[in-house]
PDB file of C-alpha atoms and ligand atoms in Angstrom:
ATOM      1  CA  MET A 487     -24.616 -22.560 -11.769  1.00 54.00           C
ATOM      2  CA  SER A 488     -20.998 -21.758 -12.295  1.00 71.00           C
ATOM      3  CA  ARG A 489     -20.348 -18.332 -13.929  1.00 85.00           C
ATOM      4  CA  GLU A 490     -18.691 -18.136 -17.360  1.00 88.00           C
ATOM      5  CA  GLY A 491     -14.958 -17.479 -17.161  1.00 94.00           C
ATOM      6  CA  VAL A 492     -13.199 -14.131 -18.187  1.00 97.00           C
ATOM      7  CA  LEU A 493     -10.123 -14.554 -20.437  1.00 98.00           C
ATOM      8  CA  VAL A 494      -7.375 -12.157 -18.953  1.00 98.00           C
ATOM      9  CA  VAL A 495      -4.161 -11.101 -20.681  1.00 98.00           C
ATOM     10  CA  ILE A 496      -1.400  -9.831 -18.561  1.00 98.00           C
ATOM     11  CA  SER A 497       1.299  -7.951 -20.180  1.00 97.00           C
ATOM     12  CA  GLY A 498       4.234  -5.770 -19.083  1.00 95.00           C
ATOM     13  CA  PHE A 499       7.753  -5.017 -19.882  1.00 92.00           C
ATOM     14  CA  ALA A 500      10.416  -7.875 -19.160  1.00 87.00           C
ATOM     15  CA  GLY A 501      11.214  -7.331 -15.479  1.00 88.00           C
ATOM     16  CA  THR A 502       8.174  -5.551 -14.343  1.00 92.00           C
ATOM     17  CA  GLY A 503       7.296  -8.413 -12.069  1.00 92.00           C
ATOM     18  CA  LYS A 504       4.289  -9.355 -13.719  1.00 94.00           C
ATOM     19  CA  GLY A 505       5.057 -13.040 -13.052  1.00 94.00           C
ATOM     20  CA  THR A 506       4.913 -12.318  -9.443  1.00 95.00           C
ATOM     21  CA  VAL A 507       1.446 -10.743  -9.629  1.00 97.00           C
ATOM     22  CA  VAL A 508       0.169 -13.638 -11.696  1.00 97.00           C
ATOM     23  CA  LYS A 509       1.571 -15.971  -9.142  1.00 97.00           C
ATOM     24  CA  GLY A 510      -0.218 -13.892  -6.336  1.00 98.00           C
ATOM     25  CA  LEU A 511      -3.580 -14.362  -8.000  1.00 98.00           C
ATOM     26  CA  LEU A 512      -3.134 -18.026  -8.543  1.00 98.00           C
ATOM     27  CA  ASP A 513      -2.281 -18.524  -4.935  1.00 98.00           C
ATOM     28  CA  ARG A 514      -4.815 -16.454  -3.298  1.00 98.00           C
ATOM     29  CA  TYR A 515      -7.859 -17.292  -5.492  1.00 98.00           C
ATOM     30  CA  GLU A 516      -9.268 -20.657  -6.954  1.00 97.00           C
ATOM     31  CA  GLN A 517     -10.829 -19.058  -9.905  1.00 97.00           C
ATOM     32  CA  TYR A 518      -7.753 -18.731 -12.000  1.00 98.00           C
ATOM     33  CA  ALA A 519      -6.326 -21.151 -14.453  1.00 98.00           C
ATOM     34  CA  LEU A 520      -2.799 -20.021 -16.031  1.00 98.00           C
ATOM     35  CA  SER A 521      -2.206 -20.989 -19.589  1.00 98.00           C
ATOM     36  CA  VAL A 522       1.103 -22.316 -20.211  1.00 98.00           C
ATOM     37  CA  SER A 523       2.625 -21.053 -23.519  1.00 98.00           C
ATOM     38  CA  MET A 524       4.838 -22.748 -25.931  1.00 98.00           C
ATOM     39  CA  THR A 525       8.227 -21.277 -26.723  1.00 98.00           C
ATOM     40  CA  THR A 526      11.400 -21.766 -28.725  1.00 98.00           C
ATOM     41  CA  ARG A 527      13.442 -20.126 -26.062  1.00 97.00           C
ATOM     42  CA  GLN A 528      15.980 -22.039 -24.025  1.00 96.00           C
ATOM     43  CA  PRO A 529      14.753 -22.666 -20.451  1.00 96.00           C
ATOM     44  CA  ARG A 530      16.327 -20.673 -17.738  1.00 92.00           C
ATOM     45  CA  PRO A 531      17.943 -22.250 -14.721  1.00 92.00           C
ATOM     46  CA  GLY A 532      15.079 -23.548 -12.814  1.00 93.00           C
ATOM     47  CA  GLU A 533      12.400 -23.527 -15.428  1.00 95.00           C
ATOM     48  CA  VAL A 534      10.411 -26.727 -15.841  1.00 96.00           C
ATOM     49  CA  ASN A 535       9.133 -28.083 -19.205  1.00 97.00           C
ATOM     50  CA  GLY A 536       5.308 -27.956 -19.049  1.00 96.00           C
ATOM     51  CA  VAL A 537       5.183 -25.672 -16.087  1.00 95.00           C
ATOM     52  CA  SER A 538       7.226 -22.527 -17.009  1.00 94.00           C
ATOM     53  CA  TYR A 539       6.479 -23.095 -20.739  1.00 97.00           C
ATOM     54  CA  PHE A 540       6.463 -26.141 -23.301  1.00 98.00           C
ATOM     55  CA  PHE A 541       9.909 -25.825 -24.720  1.00 98.00           C
ATOM     56  CA  VAL A 542       9.952 -27.032 -28.380  1.00 98.00           C
ATOM     57  CA  SER A 543      12.112 -26.664 -31.307  1.00 98.00           C
ATOM     58  CA  LYS A 544      11.425 -24.171 -34.239  1.00 97.00           C
ATOM     59  CA  GLU A 545      10.073 -27.085 -36.433  1.00 97.00           C
ATOM     60  CA  GLU A 546       7.852 -28.211 -33.481  1.00 98.00           C
ATOM     61  CA  PHE A 547       6.531 -24.764 -33.183  1.00 98.00           C
ATOM     62  CA  GLU A 548       5.864 -24.169 -36.838  1.00 97.00           C
ATOM     63  CA  ALA A 549       4.089 -27.619 -37.055  1.00 98.00           C
ATOM     64  CA  THR A 550       1.696 -26.376 -34.337  1.00 97.00           C
ATOM     65  CA  ILE A 551       1.014 -23.224 -36.064  1.00 97.00           C
ATOM     66  CA  ALA A 552       0.265 -25.241 -39.296  1.00 97.00           C
ATOM     67  CA  ALA A 553      -1.992 -27.443 -37.280  1.00 98.00           C
ATOM     68  CA  ASP A 554      -4.145 -24.517 -36.002  1.00 97.00           C
ATOM     69  CA  GLY A 555      -3.036 -25.421 -32.296  1.00 97.00           C
ATOM     70  CA  LEU A 556      -2.168 -21.810 -31.234  1.00 98.00           C
ATOM     71  CA  ILE A 557      -4.717 -18.957 -30.443  1.00 97.00           C
ATOM     72  CA  GLU A 558      -1.913 -16.409 -31.080  1.00 97.00           C
ATOM     73  CA  TYR A 559       1.724 -16.376 -31.433  1.00 97.00           C
ATOM     74  CA  ALA A 560       4.526 -13.684 -31.762  1.00 96.00           C
ATOM     75  CA  ARG A 561       8.363 -13.396 -32.219  1.00 94.00           C
ATOM     76  CA  TYR A 562       9.800 -11.682 -29.266  1.00 91.00           C
ATOM     77  CA  VAL A 563      13.585 -11.027 -29.014  1.00 87.00           C
ATOM     78  CA  ASP A 564      14.581 -13.958 -31.530  1.00 89.00           C
ATOM     79  CA  ASN A 565      12.172 -16.638 -30.369  1.00 96.00           C
ATOM     80  CA  TYR A 566       8.582 -17.677 -30.871  1.00 97.00           C
ATOM     81  CA  TYR A 567       6.088 -17.538 -28.241  1.00 98.00           C
ATOM     82  CA  GLY A 568       2.550 -18.840 -28.417  1.00 98.00           C
ATOM     83  CA  THR A 569      -0.733 -19.674 -26.491  1.00 98.00           C
ATOM     84  CA  PRO A 570      -1.959 -23.447 -27.012  1.00 98.00           C
ATOM     85  CA  LYS A 571      -5.622 -23.343 -28.062  1.00 97.00           C
ATOM     86  CA  ALA A 572      -7.254 -26.398 -26.238  1.00 96.00           C
ATOM     87  CA  TYR A 573      -6.399 -25.419 -22.538  1.00 97.00           C
ATOM     88  CA  VAL A 574      -7.738 -22.072 -22.883  1.00 97.00           C
ATOM     89  CA  GLU A 575     -11.031 -23.200 -24.350  1.00 95.00           C
ATOM     90  CA  GLU A 576     -11.555 -26.010 -21.953  1.00 96.00           C
ATOM     91  CA  GLN A 577     -10.759 -24.018 -18.729  1.00 96.00           C
ATOM     92  CA  LEU A 578     -13.119 -20.987 -20.078  1.00 95.00           C
ATOM     93  CA  LYS A 579     -15.895 -23.777 -20.506  1.00 93.00           C
ATOM     94  CA  ALA A 580     -15.339 -24.959 -16.963  1.00 94.00           C
ATOM     95  CA  GLY A 581     -15.793 -21.242 -15.638  1.00 94.00           C
ATOM     96  CA  LYS A 582     -12.306 -20.610 -14.948  1.00 97.00           C
ATOM     97  CA  ASP A 583     -10.775 -16.954 -15.486  1.00 98.00           C
ATOM     98  CA  VAL A 584      -7.939 -17.985 -17.727  1.00 98.00           C
ATOM     99  CA  ILE A 585      -4.717 -15.781 -17.520  1.00 98.00           C
ATOM    100  CA  LEU A 586      -2.440 -15.327 -20.406  1.00 98.00           C
ATOM    101  CA  GLU A 587       0.908 -13.791 -19.751  1.00 97.00           C
ATOM    102  CA  ILE A 588       1.976 -12.787 -22.986  1.00 97.00           C
ATOM    103  CA  GLU A 589       3.429  -9.626 -24.991  1.00 93.00           C
ATOM    104  CA  ILE A 590       1.983  -6.986 -26.633  1.00 93.00           C
ATOM    105  CA  GLN A 591       1.446  -8.380 -30.247  1.00 94.00           C
ATOM    106  CA  GLY A 592      -0.202 -11.418 -28.738  1.00 96.00           C
ATOM    107  CA  ALA A 593      -2.554  -9.302 -26.700  1.00 97.00           C
ATOM    108  CA  LEU A 594      -3.637  -7.338 -29.590  1.00 95.00           C
ATOM    109  CA  GLN A 595      -4.599 -10.628 -31.474  1.00 96.00           C
ATOM    110  CA  ILE A 596      -6.548 -11.885 -28.356  1.00 97.00           C
ATOM    111  CA  LYS A 597      -8.475  -8.650 -28.290  1.00 96.00           C
ATOM    112  CA  LYS A 598      -9.475  -9.343 -32.001  1.00 96.00           C
ATOM    113  CA  ILE A 599     -10.565 -12.916 -31.479  1.00 95.00           C
ATOM    114  CA  TYR A 600     -11.960 -12.320 -27.862  1.00 95.00           C
ATOM    115  CA  PRO A 601     -13.538  -8.856 -27.689  1.00 94.00           C
ATOM    116  CA  ASP A 602     -14.668  -9.462 -24.163  1.00 94.00           C
ATOM    117  CA  ALA A 603     -11.045 -10.250 -22.991  1.00 97.00           C
ATOM    118  CA  VAL A 604      -9.687  -7.956 -20.249  1.00 98.00           C
ATOM    119  CA  LEU A 605      -6.123  -6.668 -21.277  1.00 98.00           C
ATOM    120  CA  ILE A 606      -4.295  -5.337 -18.119  1.00 98.00           C
ATOM    121  CA  PHE A 607      -0.805  -3.854 -18.517  1.00 98.00           C
ATOM    122  CA  VAL A 608       1.700  -4.129 -15.525  1.00 97.00           C
ATOM    123  CA  MET A 609       3.758  -0.693 -15.124  1.00 96.00           C
ATOM    124  CA  PRO A 610       7.016  -0.402 -13.078  1.00 94.00           C
ATOM    125  CA  PRO A 611       7.444   2.664 -11.069  1.00 93.00           C
ATOM    126  CA  SER A 612      10.131   3.951 -13.403  1.00 93.00           C
ATOM    127  CA  ALA A 613      12.455   3.044 -16.251  1.00 92.00           C
ATOM    128  CA  GLU A 614      15.349   3.209 -13.649  1.00 92.00           C
ATOM    129  CA  GLU A 615      13.379   0.545 -11.461  1.00 92.00           C
ATOM    130  CA  LEU A 616      12.929  -1.537 -14.472  1.00 91.00           C
ATOM    131  CA  ARG A 617      16.346  -1.668 -15.420  1.00 91.00           C
ATOM    132  CA  SER A 618      17.542  -2.529 -11.955  1.00 91.00           C
ATOM    133  CA  ARG A 619      14.972  -5.266 -11.623  1.00 89.00           C
ATOM    134  CA  LEU A 620      16.275  -6.792 -14.850  1.00 87.00           C
ATOM    135  CA  GLU A 621      19.654  -6.626 -13.850  1.00 89.00           C
ATOM    136  CA  GLY A 622      19.130  -7.939 -10.239  1.00 87.00           C
ATOM    137  CA  ARG A 623      17.440 -11.162 -11.748  1.00 81.00           C
ATOM    138  CA  GLY A 624      20.778 -12.066 -12.800  1.00 82.00           C
ATOM    139  CA  THR A 625      19.471 -14.616 -15.307  1.00 82.00           C
ATOM    140  CA  GLU A 626      20.252 -12.906 -18.671  1.00 84.00           C
ATOM    141  CA  THR A 627      23.430 -11.564 -20.437  1.00 88.00           C
ATOM    142  CA  ALA A 628      24.071  -7.950 -20.651  1.00 90.00           C
ATOM    143  CA  GLU A 629      23.243  -8.204 -24.479  1.00 92.00           C
ATOM    144  CA  VAL A 630      19.874  -9.833 -23.863  1.00 89.00           C
ATOM    145  CA  ILE A 631      19.070  -7.242 -21.173  1.00 90.00           C
ATOM    146  CA  GLU A 632      19.899  -4.409 -23.715  1.00 91.00           C
ATOM    147  CA  LYS A 633      17.531  -6.041 -26.285  1.00 91.00           C
ATOM    148  CA  ARG A 634      14.807  -6.431 -23.608  1.00 89.00           C
ATOM    149  CA  MET A 635      15.118  -2.735 -22.641  1.00 92.00           C
ATOM    150  CA  LYS A 636      14.949  -1.740 -26.378  1.00 92.00           C
ATOM    151  CA  ARG A 637      11.985  -3.807 -26.772  1.00 91.00           C
ATOM    152  CA  ALA A 638      10.237  -2.266 -23.826  1.00 93.00           C
ATOM    153  CA  ALA A 639      10.819   1.286 -25.233  1.00 93.00           C
ATOM    154  CA  GLU A 640       8.930   0.026 -28.407  1.00 92.00           C
ATOM    155  CA  GLU A 641       6.136  -1.690 -26.546  1.00 92.00           C
ATOM    156  CA  ALA A 642       5.658   1.561 -24.621  1.00 93.00           C
ATOM    157  CA  GLY A 643       3.943   3.098 -27.634  1.00 94.00           C
ATOM    158  CA  PHE A 644       1.108   0.642 -27.377  1.00 93.00           C
ATOM    159  CA  ILE A 645       0.016   0.819 -23.735  1.00 95.00           C
ATOM    160  CA  GLU A 646      -3.175   2.681 -24.674  1.00 96.00           C
ATOM    161  CA  SER A 647      -4.424  -0.493 -26.297  1.00 95.00           C
ATOM    162  CA  TYR A 648      -4.859  -2.026 -22.816  1.00 97.00           C
ATOM    163  CA  ASP A 649      -8.151  -1.728 -21.007  1.00 97.00           C
ATOM    164  CA  HIS A 650      -6.368  -1.273 -17.569  1.00 98.00           C
ATOM    165  CA  ILE A 651      -2.890  -0.146 -16.398  1.00 97.00           C
ATOM    166  CA  VAL A 652      -1.902  -1.312 -12.906  1.00 98.00           C
ATOM    167  CA  LEU A 653       1.176  -0.156 -11.096  1.00 96.00           C
ATOM    168  CA  ASN A 654       3.456  -2.816  -9.545  1.00 96.00           C
ATOM    169  CA  ASP A 655       5.290  -0.821  -6.715  1.00 94.00           C
ATOM    170  CA  VAL A 656       3.905  -2.863  -3.796  1.00 95.00           C
ATOM    171  CA  VAL A 657       3.254  -6.585  -5.095  1.00 96.00           C
ATOM    172  CA  ASP A 658       0.253  -7.316  -2.825  1.00 97.00           C
ATOM    173  CA  GLN A 659      -1.589  -3.998  -3.803  1.00 98.00           C
ATOM    174  CA  CYS A 660      -0.835  -4.873  -7.296  1.00 98.00           C
ATOM    175  CA  VAL A 661      -2.314  -8.342  -6.962  1.00 98.00           C
ATOM    176  CA  GLU A 662      -5.556  -6.933  -5.325  1.00 98.00           C
ATOM    177  CA  GLN A 663      -6.188  -4.330  -7.646  1.00 98.00           C
ATOM    178  CA  THR A 664      -5.629  -6.754 -10.674  1.00 98.00           C
ATOM    179  CA  HIS A 665      -8.221  -9.066  -8.773  1.00 98.00           C
ATOM    180  CA  ALA A 666     -10.697  -6.220  -8.448  1.00 98.00           C
ATOM    181  CA  ILE A 667     -10.469  -5.339 -12.000  1.00 98.00           C
ATOM    182  CA  ILE A 668     -11.129  -8.989 -13.295  1.00 98.00           C
ATOM    183  CA  GLU A 669     -14.172  -9.404 -10.726  1.00 97.00           C
ATOM    184  CA  ALA A 670     -15.304  -6.187 -12.140  1.00 97.00           C
ATOM    185  CA  ALA A 671     -15.293  -7.908 -15.790  1.00 96.00           C
ATOM    186  CA  HIS A 672     -17.720 -10.575 -14.449  1.00 95.00           C
ATOM    187  CA  SER A 673     -20.569  -7.899 -14.493  1.00 94.00           C
ATOM    188  CA  ALA A 674     -20.340  -6.900 -17.990  1.00 93.00           C
ATOM    189  CA  PRO A 675     -23.546  -7.536 -19.930  1.00 92.00           C
ATOM    190  CA  SER A 676     -22.012 -10.006 -22.036  1.00 90.00           C
ATOM    191  CA  LYS A 677     -21.160 -12.078 -19.030  1.00 91.00           C
ATOM    192  CA  GLN A 678     -24.530 -11.732 -17.477  1.00 92.00           C
ATOM    193  CA  LYS A 679     -26.848 -13.127 -20.464  1.00 91.00           C
ATOM    194  CA  GLU A 680     -28.585 -15.672 -18.406  1.00 91.00           C
ATOM    195  CA  LEU A 681     -29.461 -13.087 -15.549  1.00 93.00           C
ATOM    196  CA  ILE A 682     -30.682 -10.537 -18.118  1.00 95.00           C
ATOM    197  CA  GLU A 683     -32.806 -13.018 -19.960  1.00 95.00           C
ATOM    198  CA  ARG A 684     -34.488 -14.460 -17.001  1.00 95.00           C
ATOM    199  CA  VAL A 685     -35.551 -11.221 -15.582  1.00 96.00           C
ATOM    200  CA  ARG A 686     -36.546  -9.875 -18.801  1.00 96.00           C
ATOM    201  CA  LYS A 687     -38.942 -12.871 -19.439  1.00 96.00           C
ATOM    202  CA  GLY A 688     -40.249 -12.501 -16.066  1.00 96.00           C
ATOM    203  CA  LEU A 689     -41.151  -8.765 -16.702  1.00 96.00           C
ATOM    204  CA  GLN A 690     -42.760  -9.581 -19.919  1.00 95.00           C
ATOM    205  CA  GLY A 691     -44.809 -12.283 -18.023  1.00 91.00           C
ATOM    206  CA  LYS A 692     -43.441 -15.099 -19.751  1.00 79.00           C
TER     207      LYS A 692
HETATM  208  P1  5GP B1443      10.396 -14.656 -21.251  1.00 84.99           P
HETATM  209  O1  5GP B1443      11.316 -15.021 -22.198  1.00 84.99           O
HETATM  210  O2  5GP B1443      10.797 -13.361 -20.379  1.00 84.99           O
HETATM  211  O3  5GP B1443       9.721 -15.736 -20.432  1.00 84.99           O
HETATM  212  O4  5GP B1443       9.035 -14.051 -22.076  1.00 84.99           O
HETATM  213  C1  5GP B1443       9.269 -13.196 -22.978  1.00 84.99           C
HETATM  214  C2  5GP B1443       7.859 -12.208 -23.328  1.00 84.99           C
HETATM  215  O5  5GP B1443       7.219 -13.107 -24.156  1.00 84.99           O
HETATM  216  C3  5GP B1443       7.112 -11.938 -22.201  1.00 84.99           C
HETATM  217  O6  5GP B1443       6.669 -10.528 -22.352  1.00 84.99           O
HETATM  218  C4  5GP B1443       6.100 -12.832 -22.122  1.00 84.99           C
HETATM  219  O7  5GP B1443       4.834 -12.367 -21.459  1.00 84.99           O
HETATM  220  C5  5GP B1443       5.708 -13.232 -23.552  1.00 84.99           C
HETATM  221  N1  5GP B1443       5.084 -14.321 -23.852  1.00 84.99           N
HETATM  222  C6  5GP B1443       5.169 -15.427 -23.183  1.00 84.99           C
HETATM  223  N2  5GP B1443       4.301 -16.350 -23.752  1.00 84.99           N
HETATM  224  C7  5GP B1443       3.734 -15.990 -24.642  1.00 84.99           C
HETATM  225  C8  5GP B1443       2.648 -16.252 -25.644  1.00 84.99           C
HETATM  226  O8  5GP B1443       2.315 -17.460 -25.579  1.00 84.99           O
HETATM  227  N3  5GP B1443       2.425 -15.503 -26.679  1.00 84.99           N
HETATM  228  C9  5GP B1443       2.896 -14.100 -26.885  1.00 84.99           C
HETATM  229  N4  5GP B1443       2.534 -13.245 -27.611  1.00 84.99           N
HETATM  230  N5  5GP B1443       3.916 -13.730 -25.722  1.00 84.99           N
HETATM  231  C10 5GP B1443       4.204 -14.598 -24.608  1.00 84.99           C
END
């Protein structure tokens, strides 16, 4: 019997390298499925519709909200971002650990709806390192970088809402630490109901 999937939220300030950590998990282990979000942001060079995001207009996004098609959504630096519901539910049922790479407001909504979800925050080694990674990426204007740094300062106030903090200094180590946390979540009593029930019945002589 396949085990029940764990819902995993991975957040971190823009430029922390959380995308690289998520890619490491997907490349190394078959148990993961990545949820592709919907956004009204413009695609960056190299981003593919349906792979990086579902890129939609504001009208389409609002229609999806109205149709109850999103588990959560948030506004982030002038755009909407949200998690389509159907894929997450399907993959969890199929026993996959589903990863949501989302920002903090979305993470808090997820914790309310799925109390068993594991919330992981990826930290940069320092604020200076964060800025230089963001600038080094070369995909955003100076104005957008400033907005994202300002947003990081606001988000920093909510880090304690997460279940785990992982440091992304050496990527490989960060991937393995994150994987170990998710594996440990499979031993929560809520994920072991069948085993508990079976042994209990045996003990009661049933
Ligand atoms: P970016 O524009 O850099 O791709 O993403 C901006 C922020 O939005 C990141 O923190 C990213 O994790 C977050 N984000 C991406 N998809 C979603 C989503 O579906 N819901 C929420 N709440 N945030 C998202």
